[in-house]
Coordinates of N, CA and C in Angstrom, one line a residue:
M35 N 56.3 -232.7 -109.8 CA 55.8 -232.1 -108.6 C 55.9 -233.0 -107.4
F36 N 56.1 -232.5 -106.2 CA 56.3 -233.4 -105.1 C 55.5 -232.7 -103.9
A37 N 55.3 -233.5 -102.9 CA 54.5 -233.0 -101.7 C 55.1 -233.6 -100.4
R38 N 55.0 -232.8 -99.4 CA 55.3 -233.3 -98.0 C 54.0 -233.2 -97.2
S39 N 53.6 -234.3 -96.6 CA 52.4 -234.2 -95.8 C 52.7 -234.4 -94.3
T40 N 52.1 -233.6 -93.5 CA 52.3 -233.7 -92.0 C 51.0 -234.0 -91.4
T41 N 50.9 -235.2 -90.8 CA 49.7 -235.6 -90.1 C 49.8 -235.4 -88.6
I42 N 48.8 -234.8 -88.0 CA 48.8 -234.4 -86.6 C 47.5 -234.9 -86.0
H43 N 47.6 -235.7 -84.9 CA 46.4 -236.1 -84.2 C 46.2 -235.0 -83.1
A44 N 45.4 -234.1 -83.5 CA 45.2 -232.9 -82.7 C 44.2 -233.1 -81.5
R45 N 44.3 -232.2 -80.5 CA 43.2 -232.1 -79.6 C 42.1 -231.4 -80.3
P46 N 40.9 -232.0 -80.3 CA 39.8 -231.3 -80.9 C 39.5 -229.9 -80.5
S47 N 39.8 -229.6 -79.3 CA 39.6 -228.2 -78.8 C 40.6 -227.2 -79.3
S48 N 41.7 -227.7 -79.9 CA 42.8 -226.9 -80.5 C 42.7 -226.7 -82.0
I49 N 41.7 -227.3 -82.6 CA 41.7 -227.3 -84.1 C 41.5 -225.9 -84.7
D50 N 40.6 -225.1 -84.1 CA 40.4 -223.8 -84.7 C 41.6 -222.9 -84.5
A51 N 42.3 -223.1 -83.4 CA 43.6 -222.3 -83.2 C 44.6 -222.8 -84.2
G52 N 44.7 -224.1 -84.4 CA 45.6 -224.6 -85.4 C 45.4 -224.1 -86.8
I53 N 44.1 -224.1 -87.2 CA 43.8 -223.6 -88.5 C 44.3 -222.1 -88.7
A54 N 44.0 -221.3 -87.7 CA 44.3 -219.9 -87.7 C 45.9 -219.8 -87.8
H55 N 46.6 -220.6 -87.0 CA 48.0 -220.5 -87.0 C 48.6 -220.8 -88.4
V56 N 48.1 -221.9 -89.0 CA 48.6 -222.3 -90.3 C 48.3 -221.2 -91.4
R57 N 47.1 -220.6 -91.3 CA 46.7 -219.6 -92.2 C 47.5 -218.3 -92.0
D58 N 47.7 -217.9 -90.8 CA 48.3 -216.6 -90.5 C 49.8 -216.6 -90.4
E59 N 50.4 -217.7 -90.0 CA 51.8 -217.7 -89.7 C 52.5 -218.7 -90.6
T60 N 52.0 -220.0 -90.8 CA 52.7 -221.0 -91.5 C 52.8 -220.6 -93.0
M61 N 51.6 -220.2 -93.6 CA 51.6 -220.0 -95.0 C 52.5 -218.8 -95.4
P62 N 52.6 -217.7 -94.7 CA 53.5 -216.6 -95.0 C 55.0 -217.1 -94.9
A63 N 55.3 -217.9 -93.9 CA 56.6 -218.4 -93.7 C 57.1 -219.3 -94.9
L64 N 56.1 -220.1 -95.4 CA 56.5 -221.0 -96.5 C 56.7 -220.3 -97.8
E65 N 56.0 -219.2 -98.0 CA 56.1 -218.4 -99.2 C 57.6 -218.0 -99.5
G66 N 58.4 -217.8 -98.4 CA 59.7 -217.4 -98.6 C 60.7 -218.5 -98.9
I67 N 60.2 -219.8 -99.0 CA 61.1 -220.9 -99.2 C 61.1 -221.3 -100.7
P68 N 62.3 -221.3 -101.3 CA 62.4 -221.6 -102.8 C 61.7 -222.9 -103.1
G69 N 60.9 -222.9 -104.2 CA 60.3 -224.1 -104.7 C 59.0 -224.4 -104.1
C70 N 58.5 -223.8 -103.0 CA 57.2 -224.1 -102.4 C 56.1 -223.5 -103.2
I71 N 55.1 -224.3 -103.6 CA 54.0 -223.8 -104.4 C 52.7 -224.0 -103.7
G72 N 52.7 -223.8 -102.4 CA 51.4 -223.8 -101.7 C 51.2 -224.8 -100.6
L73 N 50.0 -224.7 -100.0 CA 49.7 -225.6 -98.9 C 48.2 -225.8 -98.8
S74 N 47.8 -227.0 -98.3 CA 46.4 -227.3 -98.0 C 46.4 -227.9 -96.6
L75 N 45.2 -227.8 -96.0 CA 45.0 -228.3 -94.7 C 43.6 -229.0 -94.6
L76 N 43.7 -230.3 -94.2 CA 42.5 -231.1 -94.0 C 42.3 -231.3 -92.5
V77 N 41.0 -231.2 -92.0 CA 40.8 -231.5 -90.6 C 39.6 -232.4 -90.5
D78 N 39.7 -233.3 -89.5 CA 38.6 -234.2 -89.1 C 38.3 -233.8 -87.7
R79 N 37.3 -233.0 -87.4 CA 37.0 -232.5 -86.1 C 36.6 -233.7 -85.1
R80 N 36.1 -234.7 -85.6 CA 35.6 -235.8 -84.7 C 36.8 -236.6 -84.1
S81 N 37.7 -236.9 -85.0 CA 38.9 -237.7 -84.6 C 40.1 -236.9 -84.2
G82 N 40.1 -235.6 -84.6 CA 41.3 -234.8 -84.4 C 42.4 -235.0 -85.4
K83 N 42.2 -235.8 -86.4 CA 43.2 -236.1 -87.4 C 43.3 -234.9 -88.4
C84 N 44.4 -234.2 -88.5 CA 44.6 -233.1 -89.4 C 45.8 -233.4 -90.3
I85 N 45.7 -233.0 -91.6 CA 46.8 -233.2 -92.5 C 47.1 -231.9 -93.2
A86 N 48.3 -231.4 -93.0 CA 48.8 -230.3 -93.8 C 49.8 -230.8 -94.9
T87 N 49.6 -230.3 -96.1 CA 50.4 -230.8 -97.2 C 51.0 -229.6 -97.9
T88 N 52.3 -229.6 -98.1 CA 53.0 -228.6 -98.9 C 53.4 -229.2 -100.2
A89 N 53.3 -228.4 -101.3 CA 53.7 -228.8 -102.6 C 55.0 -228.1 -103.0
W90 N 55.8 -228.9 -103.8 CA 57.1 -228.4 -104.2 C 57.3 -228.6 -105.7
E91 N 58.0 -227.7 -106.3 CA 58.3 -227.7 -107.8 C 59.1 -229.0 -108.1
T92 N 60.1 -229.3 -107.3 CA 61.0 -230.4 -107.6 C 61.2 -231.2 -106.3
E93 N 61.7 -232.4 -106.5 CA 62.1 -233.2 -105.3 C 63.3 -232.6 -104.6
Q94 N 64.2 -232.0 -105.3 CA 65.3 -231.4 -104.7 C 64.9 -230.2 -103.9
A95 N 63.9 -229.4 -104.4 CA 63.4 -228.3 -103.6 C 62.8 -228.7 -102.3
M96 N 62.1 -229.8 -102.3 CA 61.5 -230.4 -101.1 C 62.6 -230.8 -100.2
R97 N 63.6 -231.5 -100.7 CA 64.7 -232.0 -99.8 C 65.4 -230.8 -99.2
D98 N 65.7 -229.8 -100.0 CA 66.5 -228.6 -99.6 C 65.7 -227.8 -98.5
S99 N 64.4 -227.9 -98.5 CA 63.6 -227.1 -97.5 C 63.5 -227.8 -96.1
A100 N 64.0 -229.0 -96.0 CA 63.8 -229.7 -94.8 C 64.2 -229.0 -93.5
V101 N 65.4 -228.4 -93.5 CA 65.9 -227.7 -92.3 C 65.0 -226.5 -92.0
R102 N 64.7 -225.7 -93.0 CA 63.8 -224.5 -92.7 C 62.4 -224.9 -92.3
V103 N 61.9 -226.0 -92.8 CA 60.5 -226.3 -92.5 C 60.4 -227.0 -91.1
R104 N 61.4 -227.6 -90.6 CA 61.3 -228.3 -89.4 C 60.7 -227.5 -88.2
P105 N 61.3 -226.3 -87.9 CA 60.7 -225.5 -86.8 C 59.3 -225.0 -87.1
I106 N 59.0 -224.8 -88.3 CA 57.7 -224.3 -88.7 C 56.7 -225.5 -88.4
R107 N 57.1 -226.7 -88.8 CA 56.2 -227.8 -88.5 C 56.1 -228.1 -87.0
E108 N 57.1 -228.0 -86.3 CA 57.0 -228.2 -84.8 C 56.1 -227.2 -84.2
R109 N 56.1 -226.0 -84.7 CA 55.2 -225.0 -84.1 C 53.7 -225.3 -84.4
V110 N 53.5 -225.8 -85.7 CA 52.2 -226.2 -86.0 C 51.7 -227.3 -85.1
A111 N 52.5 -228.3 -85.0 CA 52.1 -229.5 -84.1 C 51.8 -229.0 -82.7
E112 N 52.6 -228.1 -82.2 CA 52.4 -227.6 -80.8 C 51.1 -226.8 -80.7
T113 N 50.8 -226.1 -81.7 CA 49.5 -225.3 -81.7 C 48.3 -226.2 -81.8
F114 N 48.4 -227.3 -82.6 CA 47.3 -228.3 -82.7 C 47.3 -229.2 -81.4
G115 N 48.4 -229.3 -80.7 CA 48.4 -230.1 -79.5 C 48.6 -231.6 -79.8
G116 N 49.4 -231.9 -80.8 CA 49.7 -233.3 -81.2 C 51.1 -233.4 -81.8
N117 N 51.5 -234.7 -82.0 CA 52.7 -235.0 -82.6 C 52.6 -235.0 -84.1
A118 N 53.7 -234.7 -84.8 CA 53.6 -234.7 -86.3 C 54.3 -235.9 -86.9
E119 N 53.6 -236.5 -87.9 CA 54.1 -237.6 -88.7 C 54.3 -237.1 -90.1
V120 N 55.5 -237.3 -90.7 CA 55.8 -236.7 -91.9 C 56.0 -237.8 -93.0
E121 N 55.4 -237.5 -94.2 CA 55.6 -238.4 -95.4 C 55.9 -237.5 -96.6
E122 N 56.6 -238.1 -97.5 CA 56.9 -237.4 -98.8 C 56.4 -238.2 -99.9
W123 N 55.9 -237.4 -101.0 CA 55.2 -238.1 -102.1 C 55.6 -237.4 -103.4
E124 N 55.4 -238.2 -104.5 CA 55.4 -237.6 -105.8 C 53.9 -237.3 -106.1
I125 N 53.6 -236.2 -106.7 CA 52.3 -235.9 -107.1 C 52.1 -236.4 -108.5
A126 N 51.5 -237.5 -108.7 CA 51.4 -238.2 -109.9 C 50.2 -237.7 -110.8
V127 N 49.1 -237.3 -110.2 CA 48.0 -236.8 -110.9 C 47.3 -235.6 -110.2
L128 N 46.9 -234.6 -110.9 CA 46.0 -233.6 -110.3 C 45.1 -233.1 -111.4
H129 N 43.8 -233.1 -111.1 CA 42.8 -232.6 -112.1 C 41.8 -231.8 -111.3
R130 N 41.5 -230.6 -111.9 CA 40.5 -229.7 -111.3 C 39.3 -229.5 -112.3
D131 N 38.1 -229.8 -111.8 CA 37.0 -229.3 -112.6 C 36.7 -227.9 -112.3
H132 N 36.8 -227.5 -111.1 CA 36.7 -226.1 -110.7 C 37.4 -225.9 -109.3
R133 N 37.7 -224.7 -109.0 CA 38.3 -224.4 -107.7 C 37.3 -224.7 -106.5
S134 N 37.9 -225.1 -105.4 CA 37.0 -225.3 -104.2 C 36.5 -224.0 -103.7
R135 N 35.3 -224.2 -103.0 CA 34.7 -223.0 -102.4 C 34.6 -223.3 -100.9
E136 N 34.2 -222.3 -100.2 CA 34.0 -222.4 -98.7 C 33.0 -223.6 -98.5
G137 N 33.3 -224.4 -97.5 CA 32.4 -225.6 -97.2 C 32.8 -226.8 -97.9
A138 N 33.9 -226.8 -98.8 CA 34.3 -228.0 -99.5 C 34.8 -229.0 -98.5
C139 N 34.7 -230.3 -98.9 CA 35.2 -231.4 -98.1 C 36.0 -232.4 -99.0
V140 N 36.8 -233.2 -98.4 CA 37.7 -234.1 -99.1 C 37.5 -235.5 -98.6
R141 N 37.4 -236.5 -99.5 CA 37.5 -237.9 -99.2 C 38.9 -238.4 -99.5
A142 N 39.7 -238.9 -98.6 CA 41.0 -239.3 -98.8 C 41.0 -240.9 -98.7
I143 N 41.7 -241.5 -99.7 CA 41.8 -242.9 -99.7 C 43.2 -243.3 -99.8
W144 N 43.7 -244.1 -98.8 CA 45.1 -244.6 -98.8 C 45.1 -246.0 -99.3
V145 N 46.1 -246.3 -100.2 CA 46.2 -247.6 -100.8 C 47.6 -248.1 -100.8
E146 N 47.8 -249.4 -101.0 CA 49.1 -249.9 -101.1 C 49.1 -251.1 -102.2
G147 N 50.3 -251.3 -102.8 CA 50.3 -252.4 -103.8 C 51.8 -252.7 -104.1
D148 N 52.0 -253.4 -105.2 CA 53.3 -253.8 -105.6 C 54.0 -252.5 -106.2
P149 N 55.2 -252.2 -105.6 CA 55.9 -251.0 -106.1 C 56.3 -251.1 -107.6
N150 N 56.4 -252.3 -108.1 CA 56.8 -252.5 -109.5 C 55.6 -252.3 -110.4
R151 N 54.4 -252.1 -109.9 CA 53.2 -251.9 -110.7 C 52.6 -250.5 -110.5
A152 N 53.5 -249.6 -110.0 CA 53.0 -248.2 -109.7 C 52.5 -247.6 -111.0
D153 N 53.2 -247.8 -112.1 CA 52.7 -247.1 -113.3 C 51.3 -247.6 -113.8
L154 N 51.1 -248.9 -113.6 CA 49.7 -249.4 -113.9 C 48.7 -248.7 -113.0
A155 N 49.0 -248.6 -111.7 CA 48.0 -248.0 -110.8 C 47.8 -246.5 -111.2
I156 N 48.8 -245.8 -111.6 CA 48.7 -244.4 -112.0 C 47.8 -244.3 -113.3
D157 N 48.1 -245.2 -114.2 CA 47.4 -245.2 -115.5 C 45.9 -245.5 -115.2
T158 N 45.6 -246.5 -114.3 CA 44.3 -246.8 -114.0 C 43.5 -245.6 -113.4
Y159 N 44.2 -244.9 -112.5 CA 43.6 -243.7 -111.9 C 43.2 -242.7 -113.0
K160 N 44.1 -242.5 -113.9 CA 43.9 -241.5 -115.0 C 42.8 -241.9 -115.9
S161 N 42.8 -243.2 -116.4 CA 41.9 -243.6 -117.4 C 40.6 -244.2 -116.9
R162 N 40.5 -244.7 -115.7 CA 39.3 -245.3 -115.2 C 38.7 -244.5 -114.0
A163 N 39.5 -244.2 -113.1 CA 39.0 -243.6 -111.8 C 38.6 -242.1 -112.1
L164 N 39.4 -241.3 -112.7 CA 39.0 -239.9 -112.9 C 37.7 -239.7 -113.6
P165 N 37.5 -240.4 -114.8 CA 36.3 -240.2 -115.5 C 35.0 -240.5 -114.6
G166 N 35.2 -241.6 -113.8 CA 34.1 -241.9 -112.9 C 33.9 -240.9 -111.8
M167 N 35.0 -240.4 -111.2 CA 34.8 -239.3 -110.2 C 34.1 -238.1 -110.7
E168 N 34.4 -237.8 -111.9 CA 33.8 -236.5 -112.5 C 32.3 -236.6 -112.6
T169 N 31.7 -237.8 -112.5 CA 30.3 -238.0 -112.5 C 29.6 -237.9 -111.1
L170 N 30.5 -237.9 -110.1 CA 29.9 -237.9 -108.7 C 29.4 -236.5 -108.4
E171 N 28.3 -236.4 -107.7 CA 27.7 -235.2 -107.3 C 28.7 -234.3 -106.5
G172 N 28.8 -233.1 -106.9 CA 29.7 -232.1 -106.2 C 31.1 -232.2 -106.5
F173 N 31.5 -233.0 -107.5 CA 33.0 -233.2 -107.8 C 33.6 -231.9 -108.1
C174 N 34.8 -231.7 -107.4 CA 35.5 -230.4 -107.6 C 36.9 -230.7 -108.2
S175 N 37.7 -231.6 -107.6 CA 39.0 -231.9 -108.0 C 39.5 -233.3 -107.4
A176 N 40.6 -233.8 -108.0 CA 41.1 -235.0 -107.5 C 42.6 -235.0 -107.7
S177 N 43.3 -235.7 -106.7 CA 44.8 -235.8 -106.9 C 45.2 -237.2 -106.4
L178 N 46.3 -237.6 -106.9 CA 46.9 -238.9 -106.5 C 48.4 -238.6 -106.2
M179 N 48.8 -239.0 -105.0 CA 50.2 -238.9 -104.6 C 50.7 -240.3 -104.3
V180 N 52.0 -240.6 -104.8 CA 52.5 -241.9 -104.6 C 53.9 -241.9 -104.0
D181 N 54.2 -243.0 -103.4 CA 55.6 -243.3 -103.0 C 56.0 -244.5 -103.7
R182 N 56.7 -244.3 -104.8 CA 57.0 -245.5 -105.7 C 57.8 -246.6 -105.0
A183 N 58.7 -246.2 -104.0 CA 59.6 -247.1 -103.4 C 58.8 -248.1 -102.5
S184 N 57.7 -247.6 -101.9 CA 56.9 -248.5 -101.0 C 55.7 -249.1 -101.6
G185 N 55.2 -248.5 -102.7 CA 54.0 -248.9 -103.3 C 52.8 -248.3 -102.7
R186 N 53.0 -247.3 -101.8 CA 51.8 -246.7 -101.2 C 51.4 -245.5 -102.0
G187 N 50.1 -245.1 -101.8 CA 49.6 -243.9 -102.4 C 48.4 -243.4 -101.7
V188 N 48.0 -242.1 -102.0 CA 46.8 -241.6 -101.4 C 46.1 -240.7 -102.4
S189 N 44.8 -240.9 -102.6 CA 44.0 -240.1 -103.5 C 43.1 -239.2 -102.6
C190 N 43.1 -237.9 -103.0 CA 42.2 -237.0 -102.3 C 41.2 -236.4 -103.3
V191 N 39.9 -236.6 -103.1 CA 38.9 -236.1 -104.0 C 38.1 -235.1 -103.2
T192 N 38.0 -233.9 -103.8 CA 37.4 -232.7 -103.2 C 36.0 -232.6 -103.8
F193 N 35.0 -232.3 -102.9 CA 33.6 -232.1 -103.2 C 33.2 -230.7 -102.7
D194 N 32.1 -230.2 -103.4 CA 31.7 -228.8 -103.0 C 31.1 -228.7 -101.6
S195 N 30.6 -229.8 -101.1 CA 30.0 -229.7 -99.8 C 29.9 -231.1 -99.1
A196 N 29.7 -231.1 -97.8 CA 29.6 -232.3 -97.0 C 28.4 -233.1 -97.5
D197 N 27.3 -232.3 -97.8 CA 26.1 -233.0 -98.2 C 26.3 -233.8 -99.5
A198 N 27.0 -233.2 -100.5 CA 27.3 -233.9 -101.7 C 28.1 -235.1 -101.5
M199 N 29.1 -235.0 -100.6 CA 30.0 -236.1 -100.3 C 29.2 -237.2 -99.7
D200 N 28.3 -236.9 -98.8 CA 27.4 -237.9 -98.1 C 26.6 -238.6 -99.2
R201 N 26.0 -237.9 -100.1 CA 25.1 -238.5 -101.1 C 25.8 -239.4 -102.1
N202 N 27.1 -239.1 -102.4 CA 27.8 -239.9 -103.4 C 28.6 -241.0 -102.8
R203 N 28.6 -241.2 -101.5 CA 29.4 -242.2 -100.8 C 29.3 -243.6 -101.3
E204 N 28.1 -244.1 -101.5 CA 27.9 -245.5 -102.0 C 28.4 -245.6 -103.4
Q205 N 28.1 -244.7 -104.3 CA 28.5 -244.7 -105.6 C 30.0 -244.7 -105.7
A206 N 30.7 -243.8 -104.9 CA 32.1 -243.8 -104.9 C 32.8 -245.1 -104.4
A207 N 32.2 -245.7 -103.4 CA 32.7 -246.9 -102.9 C 32.7 -248.0 -104.0
A208 N 31.6 -248.1 -104.7 CA 31.5 -249.1 -105.8 C 32.5 -248.9 -106.8
M209 N 32.7 -247.6 -107.3 CA 33.8 -247.3 -108.2 C 35.2 -247.7 -107.7
R210 N 35.4 -247.4 -106.4 CA 36.7 -247.6 -105.8 C 37.0 -249.1 -105.8
E211 N 36.0 -249.9 -105.5 CA 36.3 -251.4 -105.4 C 36.6 -251.9 -106.8
T212 N 36.0 -251.5 -107.9 CA 36.2 -251.9 -109.2 C 37.6 -251.5 -109.7
N213 N 38.0 -250.2 -109.4 CA 39.2 -249.6 -109.9 C 40.4 -250.2 -109.2
T214 N 40.3 -250.4 -107.9 CA 41.5 -250.9 -107.1 C 41.7 -252.4 -107.5
R215 N 40.6 -253.1 -107.8 CA 40.8 -254.5 -108.2 C 41.5 -254.5 -109.6
H216 N 41.2 -253.6 -110.5 CA 41.8 -253.6 -111.8 C 43.3 -253.2 -111.7
A217 N 43.6 -252.3 -110.8 CA 45.0 -251.9 -110.6 C 45.8 -252.8 -109.8
G218 N 45.2 -253.7 -109.1 CA 45.9 -254.7 -108.3 C 46.4 -254.0 -107.0
I219 N 45.7 -253.1 -106.4 CA 46.0 -252.4 -105.2 C 44.9 -252.7 -104.2
R220 N 45.2 -252.4 -102.9 CA 44.3 -252.6 -101.8 C 44.1 -251.3 -101.0
V221 N 42.9 -251.0 -100.6 CA 42.6 -249.8 -99.8 C 43.0 -250.1 -98.4
T222 N 43.7 -249.2 -97.7 CA 44.1 -249.4 -96.3 C 43.3 -248.5 -95.4
E223 N 42.8 -247.4 -95.9 CA 42.0 -246.4 -95.1 C 41.2 -245.5 -96.0
V224 N 40.0 -245.2 -95.5 CA 39.2 -244.1 -96.2 C 38.8 -243.2 -95.1
R225 N 38.9 -241.9 -95.3 CA 38.6 -240.9 -94.3 C 38.1 -239.6 -94.9
E226 N 37.1 -239.0 -94.3 CA 36.5 -237.7 -94.9 C 36.9 -236.6 -94.0
F227 N 37.2 -235.4 -94.7 CA 37.8 -234.3 -94.0 C 37.0 -233.0 -94.4
E228 N 37.1 -232.0 -93.6 CA 36.8 -230.6 -94.0 C 38.1 -230.0 -94.7
L229 N 37.9 -229.4 -95.8 CA 39.0 -228.7 -96.4 C 39.1 -227.3 -95.8
A230 N 40.0 -227.2 -94.8 CA 40.1 -226.0 -94.0 C 40.8 -224.9 -94.8
L231 N 41.9 -225.3 -95.5 CA 42.7 -224.3 -96.3 C 43.0 -225.0 -97.6
A232 N 42.9 -224.2 -98.7 CA 43.2 -224.7 -100.0 C 44.0 -223.7 -100.8
H233 N 45.3 -223.8 -100.7 CA 46.2 -222.8 -101.4 C 47.3 -223.5 -102.1
L234 N 47.0 -224.7 -102.7 CA 48.0 -225.3 -103.5 C 48.0 -224.8 -104.9
R235 N 49.1 -224.5 -105.5 CA 49.2 -223.9 -106.8 C 49.8 -224.9 -107.8
V236 N 49.4 -226.2 -107.6 CA 49.9 -227.2 -108.5 C 49.2 -227.2 -109.8
P237 N 49.9 -227.2 -110.9 CA 49.2 -227.2 -112.2 C 48.5 -228.5 -112.5
E238 N 47.7 -228.5 -113.6 CA 47.0 -229.8 -114.0 C 48.1 -230.8 -114.4
L239 N 47.9 -232.0 -113.8 CA 48.8 -233.1 -114.1 C 48.0 -234.4 -114.4
V240 N 47.7 -234.6 -115.7 CA 46.9 -235.8 -116.1 C 47.6 -236.4 -117.3

């Protein structure tokens, strides 16, 4: 499974219009593209940072979609009032305890490390990080996307509510420090988002 993420630094005043556009126009347009298996949208209303992620059955399907997706993406960026930055990933891990509900939030952690040790980082995520995450208050699901060529990755952990995410922040940070040290990777950014849309149909990958 593969994913394409589009990061937009939106005008805060345009975020609600952007969410509505992605829900009402972008999602139906993507459903007609072969190999697309859904979309999610994260928004940070304070900073304006928004991330739309599309999932694809194969890397080839993601590549083949590029021409059709480009005008769709440009319209999304225009509605949000910002420029789009695009990244492509392998979905290495996805685990759901239960489906997200209204009010769910996501903590995203960007990391980087030695590309030659990507498998160790993925194994550490599966064997050490996931079991710990499942103990966090409000845990809903977790995913890990990687770019093996660069050694970069991003983990997204979904929680049932902003309150739960607030309360588990210190515990999660302590786990993260231990696990990243074990995997030999470093954290480059941690950010928390509202899960505005959750329509990814990616199967369990652990």
